[in-house]
Amino acid sequence: MTTSLDKTPYPYVLDHKPRFFLGWFLYRLFRRVHIDENMTGALKRMHKQGTVVYAIKYRGQLDYLLYHYNFRRRRLPYPKIAFGLNISLLLPFSKFLKVFFHYLSSLLRTGHFPNPYTSGFYKKAIQDGTTSLVFLLDPKGFLKRFVHGEKGNLELLLETQKEMERPIFVVPQLVLYKRTPEKSYTTIYSALFGFKDHIGVIRKIALFFRHNRRAIIDFGEPLNLQEYLEHQPPERPMPDMASEVRRVLVDRIDGQKRIVLGPIMKSRQQYRELVLMDPKVREAIDKQASKDKKNRRHTRKKAGEYFDEIAADFNVSYVQFFYVTLTWFWNKVFKGIEVDRESLAKVREWARKGTLVYVPSHKSHIDYLILNYLLYDANMHTPRVAAGTNLAFWPMGYVFRKSGAFFIRRTFRRARLYMEVFNRYIKALLQEGSPIEFFIEGGRSRNGKLVRPKTGFLAILLQAYREGFCDDLIFVPTSIGYDRILEEKSYLKELGGGEKEKENIAQIIKARRFLKRRYGKIYVHFSEPFSLREYLTGRDPAAAHAHKELAFHLVRAINEVSPVSPLSLVATAILANHRKGFYLSELDTTVNTLLGFLKRQEAPIAGTLEDAPKAVQETISLLIAWKIVGVMEDAPSAEDTFYFVDDEKKLELEYYKNNIIHFFIPHALVAVSLLTGTEEIKEEEKITDDYGFLKWLFNKEFVFEENEDPRESVSEILECLKDSSYVVDSGGNRGYQVTKLGLDKLPIWAALAKTYLESYWVASRALIQQYKKGGKKEDVLKNMNYLGKRYQKQGTIEHIGALSQLNFKNAAAFFQEKVTKARTDSEQPSPVHEKLSQVSQRLYELSNYRS
């Protein structure tokens, strides 16, 4: 079919298939260029709805060919016309001759060449839906507009849009040949080889041939001209609107460039001077020096040492090296990384709106390596990462610092000057627009569930926002989960009461053993990002509790997107219902029960669980290979194979069960109440009371809903259990009776809370003994460990996971804080051990529910 473009002898149309040599050459040249795949669907939709016009900052034939052939090869809307760009030499010879004679004829007849603007050629092409390309900062085009008063490309688009019913979508885009950040300072290397926004043809070709494997085409936020014009007053001059559209598009291109390359970088020395010369830092130096000249010199030197201890020294070459190395490492050790690409695409969109603050869960030392790897792979600038000073050991501390890590002490107590230097450094990063990553749990989770948030770093970010060092912060809660954790053995040692091993180079050398093992998959999901400015709407950002509320909001957001992996689901099923062993058919039944519940709760499910029976079978095979699950020998048939888990191996499963326990725990607390006692009908008031007690008790273990109404929560949970036929409404007295099916299924949920019930009961008994007999506080944990082991040997407690050192520490902290406070607040205070005895007795009753 012949189009109007084919008939028009203009040297601006490239719509023929390249001949053999040109096609082969361009394919070889451009095939390795990456493109943001998240935009492909949007481009096709816009092409169907209206006309797509791509916009780039500077004129360039190589760029035009890059876009033309890449989009054409991917079957995307590709630019057939580049406004004002003569491509005669790329035309077939026959078409070139037509153009030549047409131009010669026009020159002889009129004295000038034909103008595609005044002839209506460009206008007709846009109205016909022809995909085109425009240049925003074009010196030749500017002279024609400014000196000669000719119409510009954006004016033409706006005028054409006024006459069209279908919208024109202007899509800002850029091509990046290097991922090197722009710098605000000059070195000899950067002067010769560094990033430049507008480069010559020879340099561009050299860069392309050198970096074409890493070259990327990226897109800014599209501008709908139809919607733009609807918001403009009719009397506004067209040149004004064209200038505004040009500014908007250039800003969007520059903003997209910032997403990939990051902010314009200051040198380490620039950061040093910015931080140490800050008035608050100098005031802290003066206070510490106490106006002693000799002391002041020493204190200033100390402030400089603090800066050196803290600050990152980012070099993108280290990130690129890590990217290559980690690609090999993931393939060697893991079976792959399962990423929620849709949520990652949303993060990329939100990056246009403000400085990103990544808040991932923290289960392993490799968490930040995984996140930074994925961000770099998605063509996003990697964040500056808050790392503990325990990771500053040589040589990895140097490497991490070069990769963007800055280091933070565990506590700032009695270190006012250090605190001021650290605070100002964070504000400097935010002021420059550097993305930041920090772990809100402080340290790694040793038991698999999210640790209660630490709020110190978050308070610093809020202070920086209040003081105007950034316009907004975009928080990105992120869940990073594993089929199997690399540090599993060391975590089990710590939970059993062993000392944490200090990080050092010897651990890196020992880590070679990891390369001989397979650790399953890694799962990364991003929660919906949110704006700090919007979050604080209606809240007082200066309120003392503001950062605490935000911290719990972030933790809940991470929990909500924590994916359910096959291993975490199988571990939960075994520990909840098959602690003494199981046949595969029995395990499948429990897994299906739990999976059905999780789907009703809309929990994120790993893709491998779409075929649950296959996933269960593969997981059991892995657990057997890892020597966690044992098999009874000489089974008559495969169906009769009996599987079991020894007590010490159950501790390994506890970790993975805890990865997803937050989805079950509210229902588990109600299940415990329903199964406790001998009465057939349980009043809702009593269930709510038990739920409130357990929620109060496990305040340091789980992150519950903010401002939750226990009555409403319990009522909703009971309705859910009714729908599953686990309970029935007894009638007018607002009570509930557990059905036969409920007696079979509810213990599965209750068992998930029992580990913690038994831990806290053991802790309460140990504390009662301490208050009765006296003794040192440091001996309490030892006594808890002893009592726990004794009760477990006697069969008084069932779950070996109840002997967790971390559970005991949390319980001790809770009882000392809450029970002592309750005694102090009471009008007739009773001895602490009496209050503890009451709590202990209730715990004993609840932990001995019907099962």
PDB file of C-alpha atoms in Angstrom, residues 337-348 350 356-361 367 370-376 378 380 383 437 475-481 523-530 554 557-563 604:
ATOM      1  CA  ILE A 337      16.381 -13.923  41.584  1.00  0.00           C
ATOM      2  CA  GLU A 338      12.596 -13.672  41.328  1.00  0.00           C
ATOM      3  CA  VAL A 339      11.754  -9.973  41.059  1.00  0.00           C
ATOM      4  CA  ASP A 340       8.332  -8.363  40.923  1.00  0.00           C
ATOM      5  CA  ARG A 341       9.081  -6.405  37.744  1.00  0.00           C
ATOM      6  CA  GLU A 342       5.796  -4.513  37.867  1.00  0.00           C
ATOM      7  CA  SER A 343       6.574  -3.073  41.300  1.00  0.00           C
ATOM      8  CA  LEU A 344      10.141  -2.257  40.194  1.00  0.00           C
ATOM      9  CA  ALA A 345       8.731  -0.321  37.230  1.00  0.00           C
ATOM     10  CA  LYS A 346       6.605   1.712  39.671  1.00  0.00           C
ATOM     11  CA  VAL A 347       9.716   2.542  41.696  1.00  0.00           C
ATOM     12  CA  ARG A 348      11.327   3.853  38.508  1.00  0.00           C
ATOM     13  CA  TRP A 350       8.339   7.425  41.410  1.00  0.00           C
ATOM     14  CA  LEU A 356      14.362   7.808  46.739  1.00  0.00           C
ATOM     15  CA  VAL A 357      14.892   6.224  50.154  1.00  0.00           C
ATOM     16  CA  TYR A 358      15.027   2.428  49.961  1.00  0.00           C
ATOM     17  CA  VAL A 359      14.006   0.612  53.151  1.00  0.00           C
ATOM     18  CA  PRO A 360      14.637  -3.123  52.668  1.00  0.00           C
ATOM     19  CA  SER A 361      14.204  -5.979  55.108  1.00  0.00           C
ATOM     20  CA  ASP A 367      20.844  -7.805  50.996  1.00  0.00           C
ATOM     21  CA  ILE A 370      21.154  -7.830  45.728  1.00  0.00           C
ATOM     22  CA  LEU A 371      19.177  -4.578  45.796  1.00  0.00           C
ATOM     23  CA  ASN A 372      21.951  -2.510  44.212  1.00  0.00           C
ATOM     24  CA  TYR A 373      22.500  -5.219  41.590  1.00  0.00           C
ATOM     25  CA  LEU A 374      18.815  -5.146  40.592  1.00  0.00           C
ATOM     26  CA  LEU A 375      18.690  -1.357  40.487  1.00  0.00           C
ATOM     27  CA  TYR A 376      21.783  -1.152  38.305  1.00  0.00           C
ATOM     28  CA  ALA A 378      17.125  -1.765  35.784  1.00  0.00           C
ATOM     29  CA  MET A 380      18.780   3.130  37.963  1.00  0.00           C
ATOM     30  CA  PRO A 383      21.867   4.397  46.410  1.00  0.00           C
ATOM     31  CA  GLU A 437      19.270   2.938  51.467  1.00  0.00           C
ATOM     32  CA  PHE A 475      10.147   5.894  50.604  1.00  0.00           C
ATOM     33  CA  VAL A 476      10.411   2.464  48.960  1.00  0.00           C
ATOM     34  CA  PRO A 477       9.714  -0.382  51.447  1.00  0.00           C
ATOM     35  CA  THR A 478      11.325  -3.522  50.020  1.00  0.00           C
ATOM     36  CA  SER A 479      11.180  -7.196  50.932  1.00  0.00           C
ATOM     37  CA  ILE A 480      14.220  -9.382  50.229  1.00  0.00           C
ATOM     38  CA  GLY A 481      13.666 -13.059  50.990  1.00  0.00           C
ATOM     39  CA  TYR A 523      12.751 -13.098  46.140  1.00  0.00           C
ATOM     40  CA  VAL A 524      12.558  -9.298  45.853  1.00  0.00           C
ATOM     41  CA  HIS A 525       9.268  -7.385  46.027  1.00  0.00           C
ATOM     42  CA  PHE A 526       8.786  -3.608  46.272  1.00  0.00           C
ATOM     43  CA  SER A 527       5.881  -2.071  48.143  1.00  0.00           C
ATOM     44  CA  GLU A 528       4.054   0.900  46.616  1.00  0.00           C
ATOM     45  CA  PRO A 529       6.409   3.888  47.096  1.00  0.00           C
ATOM     46  CA  PHE A 530       4.982   6.872  48.941  1.00  0.00           C
ATOM     47  CA  LEU A 554       7.366   1.078  56.795  1.00  0.00           C
ATOM     48  CA  ALA A 557       4.538  -2.199  54.257  1.00  0.00           C
ATOM     49  CA  ILE A 558       7.545  -4.547  53.995  1.00  0.00           C
ATOM     50  CA  ASN A 559       5.569  -7.360  55.642  1.00  0.00           C
ATOM     51  CA  GLU A 560       2.685  -6.899  53.220  1.00  0.00           C
ATOM     52  CA  VAL A 561       4.901  -7.549  50.184  1.00  0.00           C
ATOM     53  CA  SER A 562       7.046 -10.328  51.692  1.00  0.00           C
ATOM     54  CA  PRO A 563       6.510 -13.191  49.229  1.00  0.00           C
ATOM     55  CA  PRO A 604       2.103 -12.212  47.494  1.00  0.00           C
TER      56      PRO A 604
END
